[in-house]
């Protein structure tokens, strides 16, 4: 294998590897793998874990492998459906027995016989048959009878690679095995101090362990407690809702339930437009966890959202499931209330705690946490999410929710390690939001519309322009704008202002929800992700400064009731490209489609010219991953501030700063 010694071996074509011909090379190319380096940095997106277990300790629903001796093996035909199968009874060293069944696989009878020692790997069935556990269609490997040799092919950890037809994960694993000695030569692009701060492995080690984890811990496959599916729970849950779940909600719920039945922790991203009803899906999962005695936790990025969740989860769950209680943990709570909630969580008495980062900071402990969830997951760093997950016994199942539409084409690459549920359908009865671009000279028309809607008993949001320089400036300008609107435009209306620095955001929000406030002026950073069905106008100042997907998110705050709603995009920039861009929002109502347009327009293409950037697709994709992007931005800003190279080049510094600004997604 000359390739391994050649100095440029990393950049050699994969065809240099043994047993890779032009055909395999073409298949690999479809996966973006052309060189040995590409092969190395394309990590598995998941693992199948078939940990060896005695029969007596098998967990239904979990993957496992068993080494045992075949007591009997014979063909059978089922009585009712006349299906042909092969049935074997297997015993392990302890004498416990399990039943193994293969459908339509009579060839097994030629390969396995009574008395053979065999390793089986598959999903453990809850078998009604004499109360024994079982496996259906397991993979198997005959072993040497003396029992010295363990299985080579079956059991343990098997990587799952993204595939195209004609390739299998085990084939890719063989090629990786050949290339792995070259991992030492990969160059680390990250400075050592950055790696240290984020607890990152060096690139060679990361690639090695990424393909061949040394321990379960390396793949984060610390087992979760399986949450068995109970039909009755979901029936009860549905009966308690005031509405029918949409198709998309049912599909997402079902996908989550299937994950939660396993001991491999669920790691699922629930991606659905604002208002698509992600909370109900999450609540169904909470109910299922509660039914088997496990607690859940939901972390939201702001106190307002956490309180809204408290309200929704209580409405979805507390009346339907007596004994299921939901509590709130936010930093604003009085000390006795905090103590009470902490005790409720630690004793296992409450089924769900909804909260903000206070959950982590206050070190809330759980008796029996089985399910962790975060809302608006891009607002949290990896570390915060890890801290939440660390509260579990074992590793809790994990469900992340996001309304940031991720283009379908990228979702796979972005969240390689997560499985994805997309809620691509809105609950019925939503009136579409009429969206209009209003040019500066026409501003009066926007105000008239606000006035008309308020006169009809509705409410309006006014979002102030995005000010990147600082939150202080944003607060100041929003304050000035709120005063101006109150004095000059709407002297007779009840206005209020909400921004990130405000102590009592909840109080303002409460007054808006109650209808005491008619027009709510908000800075762009403030999460207005609350449900106010009576709000029918979303007026966005400086709309040209926002991403299309973000405008779409603001728009999603109205149109939640039965009245028709309006989204008004006021632009400071009357140039044609800018207006054209905003007009996309008027035409496209699908958040995913807008996100794709956004990326096309604002993406790296604009920055550096298509395909001229010299970044790999993987790097491009990583840049579009919101939470990673935010961590990367912080590091870049740190370098920008501290690196002496920039000190003498103010122009360079300004241009880099501008790039950073352009890469901000939300
Ligand atoms: P998301 O978190 O995805 O933005 P929510 O879960 O807050 O959306 O749901 C938005 C609103 O829609 C809530 O008032 C909720 O009660 C309602 N809703 C959710 N699912 C349905 C449904 N299937 N039919 C009718 N209304 C629904
Ligand atoms: Mg939500």
XYZ file of C-alpha atoms and ligand atoms in Angstrom:
694
model
C 0.000 0.000 0.000
C 2.236 2.698 -1.341
C -0.437 5.259 -0.803
C 0.084 5.333 2.925
C 3.647 6.558 2.618
C 3.315 9.058 -0.175
C 3.589 12.647 1.114
C 0.427 13.790 -0.637
C -1.477 10.626 0.178
C -4.285 12.559 1.880
C -5.180 14.301 -1.320
C -4.901 11.248 -3.502
C -8.058 9.942 -5.110
C -9.935 7.254 -3.222
C -9.147 5.022 -6.183
C -5.704 4.639 -4.680
C -7.193 2.532 -1.917
C -7.192 -1.213 -2.343
C -10.334 -2.598 -3.957
C -11.708 0.760 -5.036
C -12.358 0.869 -8.762
C -13.914 3.592 -10.883
C -17.407 2.378 -10.049
C -17.015 2.675 -6.284
C -15.198 5.965 -6.781
C -18.202 7.323 -8.667
C -20.559 6.246 -5.908
C -18.345 7.842 -3.286
C -18.212 11.025 -5.322
C -21.976 11.298 -5.018
C -21.407 11.555 -1.270
C -18.839 14.279 -1.811
C -15.947 11.888 -1.186
C -13.212 12.220 -3.801
C -9.978 12.025 -1.888
C -8.684 10.032 1.027
C -9.015 13.190 3.098
C -12.701 13.476 2.167
C -13.195 9.901 3.239
C -11.558 10.535 6.600
C -13.518 13.649 7.446
C -16.865 12.145 6.472
C -17.909 10.735 9.800
C -20.752 8.334 10.535
C -23.973 10.119 11.391
C -24.973 7.524 13.925
C -24.314 4.168 15.475
C -26.012 0.896 15.907
C -25.088 -0.456 19.258
C -25.490 -4.176 19.817
C -23.939 -4.531 23.228
C -23.536 -8.131 24.341
C -25.913 -9.033 27.090
C -27.021 -12.135 29.011
C -30.525 -13.207 28.000
C -31.869 -12.411 31.450
C -30.894 -8.748 31.089
C -32.313 -8.070 27.652
C -34.480 -4.941 27.456
C -37.448 -5.058 25.087
C -37.178 -2.511 22.326
C -33.410 -2.161 22.691
C -30.687 -3.370 20.370
C -28.457 -6.046 21.800
C -26.359 -9.057 20.955
C -26.485 -12.443 22.618
C -24.006 -15.273 22.437
C -25.650 -18.635 23.059
C -26.175 -22.217 21.994
C -29.013 -23.358 19.758
C -31.178 -25.909 21.572
C -33.528 -26.483 18.669
C -34.157 -25.030 15.242
C -37.000 -25.908 12.898
C -39.267 -24.603 10.128
C -42.838 -23.578 11.012
C -45.901 -22.276 9.254
C -48.041 -19.839 11.204
C -51.587 -20.994 11.624
C -53.464 -17.841 10.920
C -51.603 -16.198 8.125
C -49.818 -19.249 6.731
C -46.443 -17.526 6.924
C -43.330 -19.623 6.730
C -40.681 -19.056 9.302
C -37.710 -20.596 11.021
C -37.821 -20.775 14.777
C -34.916 -21.437 17.127
C -34.624 -21.711 20.880
C -31.345 -20.387 22.223
C -29.832 -20.631 25.675
C -26.904 -18.775 27.192
C -24.434 -19.849 29.871
C -26.877 -19.059 32.663
C -29.502 -21.363 31.175
C -31.947 -18.566 30.326
C -33.714 -19.048 27.015
C -34.750 -16.827 24.151
C -36.780 -17.444 21.030
C -35.413 -16.390 17.665
C -37.544 -16.192 14.549
C -36.690 -15.516 10.917
C -39.391 -14.898 8.344
C -39.051 -16.201 4.802
C -35.485 -17.280 5.404
C -35.330 -21.047 5.108
C -31.679 -20.865 4.134
C -30.954 -20.272 7.813
C -31.699 -23.964 8.346
C -28.732 -24.840 6.175
C -26.380 -22.578 8.102
C -27.367 -23.070 11.738
C -28.004 -26.321 13.594
C -28.866 -27.463 17.091
C -25.765 -27.417 19.243
C -24.124 -24.531 17.347
C -22.681 -21.615 19.279
C -23.931 -18.448 17.641
C -23.883 -14.693 18.170
C -27.192 -12.952 17.427
C -27.662 -9.197 17.030
C -30.982 -7.454 16.704
C -33.778 -5.641 18.431
C -35.158 -7.373 21.497
C -38.832 -8.176 21.153
C -41.348 -8.051 23.930
C -42.244 -11.637 23.430
C -45.489 -13.032 24.644
C -44.112 -16.495 24.049
C -43.731 -18.086 27.480
C -42.584 -14.701 28.744
C -39.217 -15.189 27.101
C -37.486 -12.407 25.249
C -36.962 -12.884 21.550
C -35.458 -11.516 18.375
C -36.961 -11.357 14.911
C -34.678 -11.595 11.880
C -31.485 -11.006 13.877
C -28.115 -10.995 12.177
C -26.024 -13.948 13.253
C -22.523 -15.350 13.185
C -21.561 -18.938 13.931
C -18.797 -19.166 16.485
C -16.193 -21.729 17.338
C -17.801 -24.239 19.724
C -15.167 -24.071 22.401
C -16.195 -20.510 23.038
C -12.801 -18.872 22.996
C -13.442 -16.606 20.034
C -15.992 -13.800 20.243
C -18.016 -12.683 17.250
C -16.206 -10.635 14.637
C -19.029 -9.366 12.509
C -22.018 -9.294 14.767
C -22.562 -7.141 17.833
C -20.711 -4.177 19.281
C -20.870 -0.793 17.597
C -21.536 -0.489 13.886
C -21.249 2.874 12.195
C -24.011 4.281 10.030
C -22.729 6.379 7.135
C -24.826 8.407 4.765
C -25.191 6.222 1.696
C -26.149 6.075 -1.930
C -27.512 2.970 -3.631
C -24.672 0.539 -4.232
C -22.743 1.356 -1.069
C -23.188 -0.041 2.411
C -21.976 1.283 5.721
C -19.796 -1.756 6.231
C -18.150 -1.189 2.847
C -17.360 2.399 3.786
C -16.093 1.237 7.163
C -13.625 -1.090 5.386
C -12.291 1.766 3.276
C -12.020 4.026 6.302
C -10.067 1.301 8.076
C -7.484 1.417 5.274
C -7.251 5.196 5.337
C -7.255 5.707 9.091
C -3.460 5.564 9.573
C -3.323 8.793 7.557
C -5.470 10.658 10.082
C -2.257 11.720 11.840
C -1.434 13.916 8.922
C -4.605 15.987 9.020
C -3.817 19.610 9.790
C -5.571 21.243 12.704
C -7.132 24.488 11.588
C -8.310 25.554 15.013
C -5.843 27.328 17.296
C -4.945 25.269 20.355
C -6.498 27.745 22.810
C -9.824 27.648 20.966
C -9.759 23.853 21.134
C -9.074 24.022 24.810
C -11.861 26.457 25.540
C -14.404 24.271 23.814
C -13.012 20.947 24.996
C -12.318 19.822 21.462
C -10.066 16.941 20.496
C -7.292 17.550 18.009
C -8.378 16.759 14.495
C -6.565 13.423 14.127
C -7.952 12.067 17.347
C -11.422 13.386 16.567
C -11.419 11.687 13.184
C -10.088 8.423 14.618
C -12.650 8.275 17.396
C -15.348 9.548 15.111
C -14.994 6.450 12.977
C -13.883 4.024 15.649
C -15.022 5.015 19.103
C -13.051 3.418 21.878
C -15.895 3.401 24.313
C -19.617 3.861 24.377
C -18.868 7.235 25.907
C -17.131 8.384 22.725
C -20.344 8.067 20.805
C -22.336 9.454 23.682
C -24.284 6.280 23.723
C -24.659 6.138 27.438
C -27.932 4.276 27.520
C -31.232 5.987 28.078
C -34.131 4.511 29.972
C -36.506 3.168 27.362
C -39.982 4.695 27.390
C -42.406 2.003 26.247
C -45.172 3.021 23.896
C -48.642 2.898 25.417
C -51.560 3.319 23.079
C -53.818 4.313 25.918
C -51.647 7.299 26.790
C -51.766 8.762 23.320
C -55.504 8.103 23.071
C -56.064 9.916 26.318
C -53.761 12.742 25.259
C -55.603 13.238 21.988
C -58.969 13.143 23.690
C -57.851 15.914 26.042
C -56.712 18.284 23.283
C -59.211 20.782 22.022
C -58.208 19.949 18.441
C -57.151 17.170 16.102
C -53.420 16.755 15.630
C -52.325 17.500 12.072
C -50.825 14.754 9.960
C -47.394 16.237 10.385
C -47.816 16.426 14.167
C -48.919 12.801 14.299
C -45.972 11.708 12.194
C -43.492 13.639 14.342
C -45.036 12.252 17.529
C -44.866 8.733 16.226
C -41.225 9.168 15.196
C -40.339 10.415 18.651
C -42.185 7.555 20.349
C -40.261 5.038 18.288
C -36.982 6.624 19.336
C -37.924 6.758 22.987
C -38.631 3.043 23.148
C -34.940 2.374 22.673
C -32.049 2.451 25.084
C -30.115 4.433 22.523
C -31.093 7.937 23.602
C -33.333 9.808 21.228
C -31.589 12.758 19.633
C -34.217 14.358 17.479
C -34.730 17.807 16.043
C -38.291 18.938 15.629
C -38.264 21.539 12.915
C -41.515 23.305 12.206
C -42.584 26.746 11.254
C -43.800 29.189 13.851
C -47.299 28.126 14.828
C -47.018 24.644 13.379
C -47.754 23.157 16.792
C -44.458 21.793 18.063
C -45.545 22.153 21.676
C -48.293 19.568 21.335
C -45.778 17.051 19.981
C -43.475 17.748 22.910
C -46.379 17.419 25.331
C -47.295 14.002 23.933
C -43.726 12.891 24.645
C -43.976 14.215 28.201
C -47.174 12.220 28.716
C -45.537 9.029 27.471
C -42.508 9.536 29.722
C -44.731 10.269 32.697
C -46.704 7.075 32.109
C -43.572 5.055 32.835
C -42.535 7.153 35.788
C -39.991 9.397 34.115
C -39.761 13.172 34.417
C -39.235 15.684 31.638
C -37.689 19.120 31.385
C -38.101 21.883 28.798
C -35.629 24.724 28.515
C -36.636 27.882 26.656
C -34.397 30.843 25.819
C -36.481 33.508 27.562
C -38.702 33.829 30.571
C -41.618 34.955 28.424
C -41.411 31.828 26.333
C -40.971 29.637 29.381
C -44.150 31.052 30.886
C -46.027 30.563 27.654
C -44.856 26.955 27.639
C -45.941 26.508 31.233
C -49.374 27.628 30.190
C -49.526 25.404 27.079
C -48.150 22.272 28.716
C -50.532 22.678 31.615
C -53.431 23.072 29.207
C -52.391 20.023 27.195
C -51.582 17.764 30.119
C -52.694 18.581 33.635
C -56.397 18.036 33.268
C -56.039 14.989 31.054
C -53.556 13.209 33.286
C -54.410 13.526 36.957
C -51.188 13.461 38.930
C -49.158 14.973 36.127
C -47.987 18.351 37.352
C -46.004 21.002 35.513
C -43.755 23.506 37.314
C -41.846 26.620 36.316
C -38.221 27.476 37.057
C -37.036 30.936 36.035
C -34.639 33.319 37.737
C -37.382 35.772 38.649
C -39.034 33.454 41.178
C -39.141 34.306 44.865
C -36.906 32.148 47.025
C -39.662 30.063 48.692
C -41.236 29.272 45.315
C -37.863 28.276 43.930
C -37.308 25.956 46.866
C -40.712 24.419 46.338
C -40.071 23.768 42.638
C -36.625 22.363 43.315
C -38.098 20.002 45.870
C -40.854 18.959 43.500
C -38.261 18.093 40.860
C -35.850 16.374 43.215
C -38.531 14.259 44.861
C -39.956 13.216 41.508
C -43.312 14.758 42.335
C -43.586 16.925 39.289
C -43.621 15.374 35.867
C -42.350 18.365 33.952
C -40.287 21.417 34.780
C -40.411 24.219 32.248
C -37.777 26.883 32.579
C -34.984 29.049 31.286
C -31.218 28.709 31.766
C -32.114 29.084 35.452
C -32.600 25.323 35.244
C -28.881 24.942 34.727
C -27.689 27.830 36.853
C -29.779 26.855 39.824
C -28.694 23.305 39.436
C -32.190 21.894 39.569
C -31.993 18.173 40.236
C -34.392 15.496 39.161
C -35.278 12.211 40.786
C -35.886 10.489 37.495
C -35.301 12.570 34.407
C -35.944 10.644 31.216
C -36.624 13.334 28.629
C -34.856 16.645 28.023
C -36.129 19.213 25.570
C -34.999 22.636 24.403
C -37.059 25.132 22.489
C -35.429 27.403 19.919
C -32.432 25.200 20.161
C -30.128 27.498 18.189
C -30.312 29.973 21.047
C -28.376 27.609 23.273
C -24.770 26.546 23.040
C -23.732 22.930 22.925
C -22.518 23.216 26.465
C -25.830 24.417 27.844
C -27.615 21.581 26.132
C -25.091 19.119 27.522
C -25.580 20.459 31.042
C -29.297 19.906 30.687
C -28.768 16.379 29.482
C -26.391 15.660 32.331
C -29.298 15.908 34.752
C -30.661 12.580 33.662
C -30.259 9.163 35.110
C -28.191 7.711 32.328
C -28.653 9.871 29.309
C -32.118 11.284 28.846
C -33.864 11.169 25.526
C -33.453 14.511 23.855
C -35.817 16.514 21.708
C -34.817 19.872 20.298
C -37.321 22.224 18.757
C -36.609 24.971 16.311
C -38.694 27.278 14.194
C -35.656 28.369 12.227
C -36.497 26.847 8.911
C -33.614 24.806 7.672
C -33.733 24.142 3.972
C -34.504 20.501 3.440
C -31.485 20.139 1.222
C -29.195 21.067 4.086
C -30.899 19.501 7.042
C -29.137 16.180 6.639
C -25.713 17.709 6.528
C -26.379 20.292 9.241
C -27.692 18.017 11.877
C -25.817 14.907 10.915
C -25.976 13.511 14.404
C -29.640 14.261 14.934
C -32.645 12.693 13.354
C -35.077 15.157 11.943
C -38.833 15.502 12.149
C -40.263 18.215 9.979
C -43.704 19.637 10.707
C -44.521 20.919 7.269
C -48.205 21.511 7.735
C -50.064 24.216 9.593
C -53.042 23.549 11.844
C -56.264 24.247 9.985
C -58.168 27.469 10.394
C -55.253 29.828 10.067
C -56.037 32.826 7.954
C -53.069 33.589 5.755
C -51.217 36.778 6.661
C -51.333 39.487 4.009
C -47.792 40.738 3.588
C -46.936 44.093 2.065
C -43.750 45.994 1.418
C -44.243 49.635 2.280
C -41.829 52.184 0.910
C -40.638 55.021 3.127
C -42.926 57.602 1.529
C -45.953 55.438 2.255
C -45.389 55.078 5.970
C -48.648 56.831 6.774
C -50.561 53.997 5.185
C -48.981 51.544 7.598
C -50.011 53.646 10.575
C -53.551 53.904 9.224
C -53.769 50.158 9.047
C -52.597 49.819 12.652
C -55.195 52.353 13.702
C -57.956 50.586 11.786
C -57.148 47.200 13.305
C -56.917 48.578 16.824
C -60.238 50.339 16.303
C -61.681 46.934 15.405
C -60.511 45.630 18.786
C -57.259 44.008 17.647
C -53.631 44.577 18.606
C -50.372 45.306 16.827
C -46.652 44.672 17.135
C -44.087 47.217 15.985
C -40.602 45.743 15.590
C -37.729 48.236 15.623
C -34.851 47.896 13.186
C -32.036 45.516 13.931
C -29.109 47.405 15.410
C -26.036 45.243 15.297
C -23.638 47.552 17.110
C -25.058 47.083 20.558
C -28.109 46.273 22.542
C -27.755 49.601 24.382
C -28.161 51.492 21.124
C -31.068 49.279 20.126
C -32.809 49.945 23.425
C -32.237 53.670 23.090
C -33.628 53.830 19.565
C -36.627 51.682 20.460
C -37.344 53.919 23.435
C -37.212 57.007 21.231
C -39.410 55.330 18.631
C -41.989 54.276 21.207
C -42.155 57.843 22.537
C -42.481 59.261 19.038
C -45.283 56.872 18.118
C -47.141 57.618 21.328
C -46.787 61.391 21.001
C -47.069 62.007 17.298
C -48.881 59.097 15.715
C -51.051 57.265 18.220
C -51.667 59.727 21.103
C -55.002 58.076 21.811
C -53.770 54.449 21.854
C -52.249 52.444 24.681
C -48.632 51.710 23.738
C -45.906 49.930 25.599
C -42.288 49.048 25.004
C -40.441 45.791 25.500
C -36.707 45.192 25.112
C -33.942 42.922 26.314
C -32.815 45.211 29.131
C -36.238 45.556 30.630
C -36.556 44.051 34.108
C -40.180 43.164 33.935
C -40.663 41.864 30.442
C -43.280 39.459 31.693
C -45.400 42.189 33.132
C -45.433 44.034 29.793
C -46.172 40.841 27.940
C -48.944 40.003 30.356
C -50.548 43.401 29.728
C -50.317 42.803 25.995
C -51.830 39.346 26.258
C -54.642 40.790 28.389
C -55.350 43.457 25.831
C -54.436 46.334 28.176
C -51.721 47.270 25.709
C -52.878 47.838 22.136
C -49.589 48.438 20.368
C -46.415 46.730 21.553
C -43.123 48.243 20.404
C -40.277 45.726 20.620
C -36.591 45.583 19.824
C -35.581 42.943 17.341
C -33.749 40.865 19.917
C -36.709 40.486 22.172
C -38.417 37.181 21.770
C -42.001 37.917 20.917
C -42.572 34.206 20.469
C -45.729 34.277 22.456
C -49.157 33.408 21.318
C -51.453 36.435 21.157
C -54.304 35.428 18.856
C -55.830 38.895 19.021
C -52.757 40.535 17.470
C -53.394 41.118 13.773
C -50.682 43.539 12.681
C -46.935 42.978 12.577
C -45.204 46.161 11.511
C -41.463 45.735 10.963
C -39.305 48.838 10.744
C -36.058 48.577 8.778
C -37.183 45.266 7.335
C -34.293 45.313 4.869
C -31.872 44.645 7.722
C -33.381 41.297 8.601
C -32.951 37.901 7.036
C -35.961 36.623 5.135
C -36.393 33.693 7.470
C -36.371 36.057 10.410
C -39.010 38.283 8.838
C -41.043 35.168 8.339
C -40.709 34.359 12.018
C -41.987 37.774 13.014
C -44.846 37.337 10.603
C -45.714 34.067 12.338
C -46.614 36.030 15.483
C -49.805 37.204 13.841
C -52.453 35.220 12.023
C -52.919 33.015 15.052
C -56.568 33.802 15.509
C -59.493 33.717 13.143
C -59.270 37.361 12.038
C -57.264 38.210 8.936
C -53.831 39.615 9.688
C -51.240 41.887 8.122
C -47.486 41.948 8.032
C -46.037 45.295 6.948
C -42.421 45.454 5.878
C -41.130 49.015 6.111
C -37.864 49.499 4.337
C -35.235 52.210 4.810
C -33.564 51.122 1.632
C -35.545 51.946 -1.492
C -32.996 50.313 -3.821
C -34.312 47.737 -6.204
C -32.421 44.657 -5.007
C -33.469 45.371 -1.467
C -37.137 45.786 -2.379
C -37.048 42.717 -4.595
C -35.721 40.731 -1.712
C -38.532 41.906 0.562
C -41.106 41.144 -2.105
C -40.093 37.503 -1.826
C -41.620 37.496 1.639
C -44.897 38.750 0.225
C -44.991 35.933 -2.312
C -43.604 33.007 -0.349
C -45.448 31.795 2.712
C -43.325 28.723 3.351
C -40.550 29.328 5.855
C -38.349 26.615 4.410
C -38.504 28.093 0.962
C -37.690 31.538 2.308
C -34.719 30.168 4.189
C -33.397 28.749 0.958
C -33.841 32.064 -0.809
C -32.209 33.805 2.109
C -29.210 31.576 1.888
C -29.032 31.962 -1.831
C -29.080 35.735 -1.581
C -27.259 36.465 1.624
C -25.213 33.299 1.684
C -21.541 32.921 1.161
C -22.104 33.377 -2.548
C -22.618 37.084 -2.129
C -19.633 37.327 0.133
C -17.052 35.585 -1.889
C -18.476 34.697 -5.245
C -19.878 31.292 -6.011
C -17.432 28.474 -5.616
C -14.541 30.880 -5.153
C -14.451 30.605 -1.447
C -12.346 27.490 -1.381
C -14.269 26.035 1.511
C -15.336 22.426 1.495
C -19.038 21.686 1.408
C -18.742 20.421 4.951
C -17.291 23.728 6.085
C -19.965 25.641 4.203
C -22.636 23.589 5.844
C -21.083 23.999 9.250
C -21.206 27.740 8.748
C -24.909 27.547 8.185
C -25.542 25.649 11.386
C -26.980 28.342 13.603
C -25.695 27.366 17.003
C -22.282 26.346 15.782
C -22.146 29.532 13.794
C -22.767 31.552 16.895
C -19.937 29.821 18.740
C -17.636 30.266 15.773
C -18.595 33.924 15.549
C -17.711 34.465 19.168
C -14.289 32.944 18.585
C -13.799 35.022 15.453
C -14.783 38.184 17.310
C -12.350 37.315 20.045
C -9.556 36.973 17.514
C -10.623 40.186 15.827
C -10.374 42.040 19.134
C -7.163 40.521 20.386
C -5.017 39.726 17.372
C -2.376 42.454 16.887
C -2.477 41.802 13.148
C -5.734 43.714 12.974
C -4.607 46.674 15.038
C -2.675 48.294 12.249
C -5.203 47.493 9.592
C -8.434 49.238 10.508
C -9.833 48.687 7.033
C -9.204 44.985 7.163
C -10.709 44.896 10.618
C -13.827 46.713 9.433
C -14.204 44.410 6.480
C -13.876 41.298 8.598
C -16.360 42.751 11.067
C -18.768 43.307 8.200
C -18.407 39.708 7.096
C -19.152 38.557 10.580
C -22.256 40.672 10.548
C -23.370 39.199 7.252
C -23.021 35.685 8.512
C -25.404 36.290 11.377
C -28.505 34.249 10.722
C -30.789 35.196 13.504
P -44.959 26.384 17.611
O -44.314 26.154 18.941
O -44.666 25.307 16.623
O -44.663 27.746 17.053
P -47.376 26.120 19.112
O -47.119 24.774 19.635
O -47.156 27.257 20.043
O -46.539 26.354 17.781
O -48.853 26.154 18.519
C -49.388 27.333 18.019
C -50.873 27.388 18.295
O -51.561 26.425 17.517
C -51.238 27.099 19.729
O -52.246 27.981 20.111
C -51.765 25.668 19.680
O -52.666 25.408 20.699
C -52.387 25.610 18.317
N -52.394 24.267 17.713
C -51.377 23.386 17.735
N -51.695 22.271 17.041
C -52.946 22.460 16.572
C -53.828 21.665 15.773
N -53.489 20.463 15.333
N -55.047 22.190 15.482
C -55.392 23.416 15.917
N -54.612 24.203 16.668
C -53.391 23.745 17.003
Mg -43.073 27.117 20.199
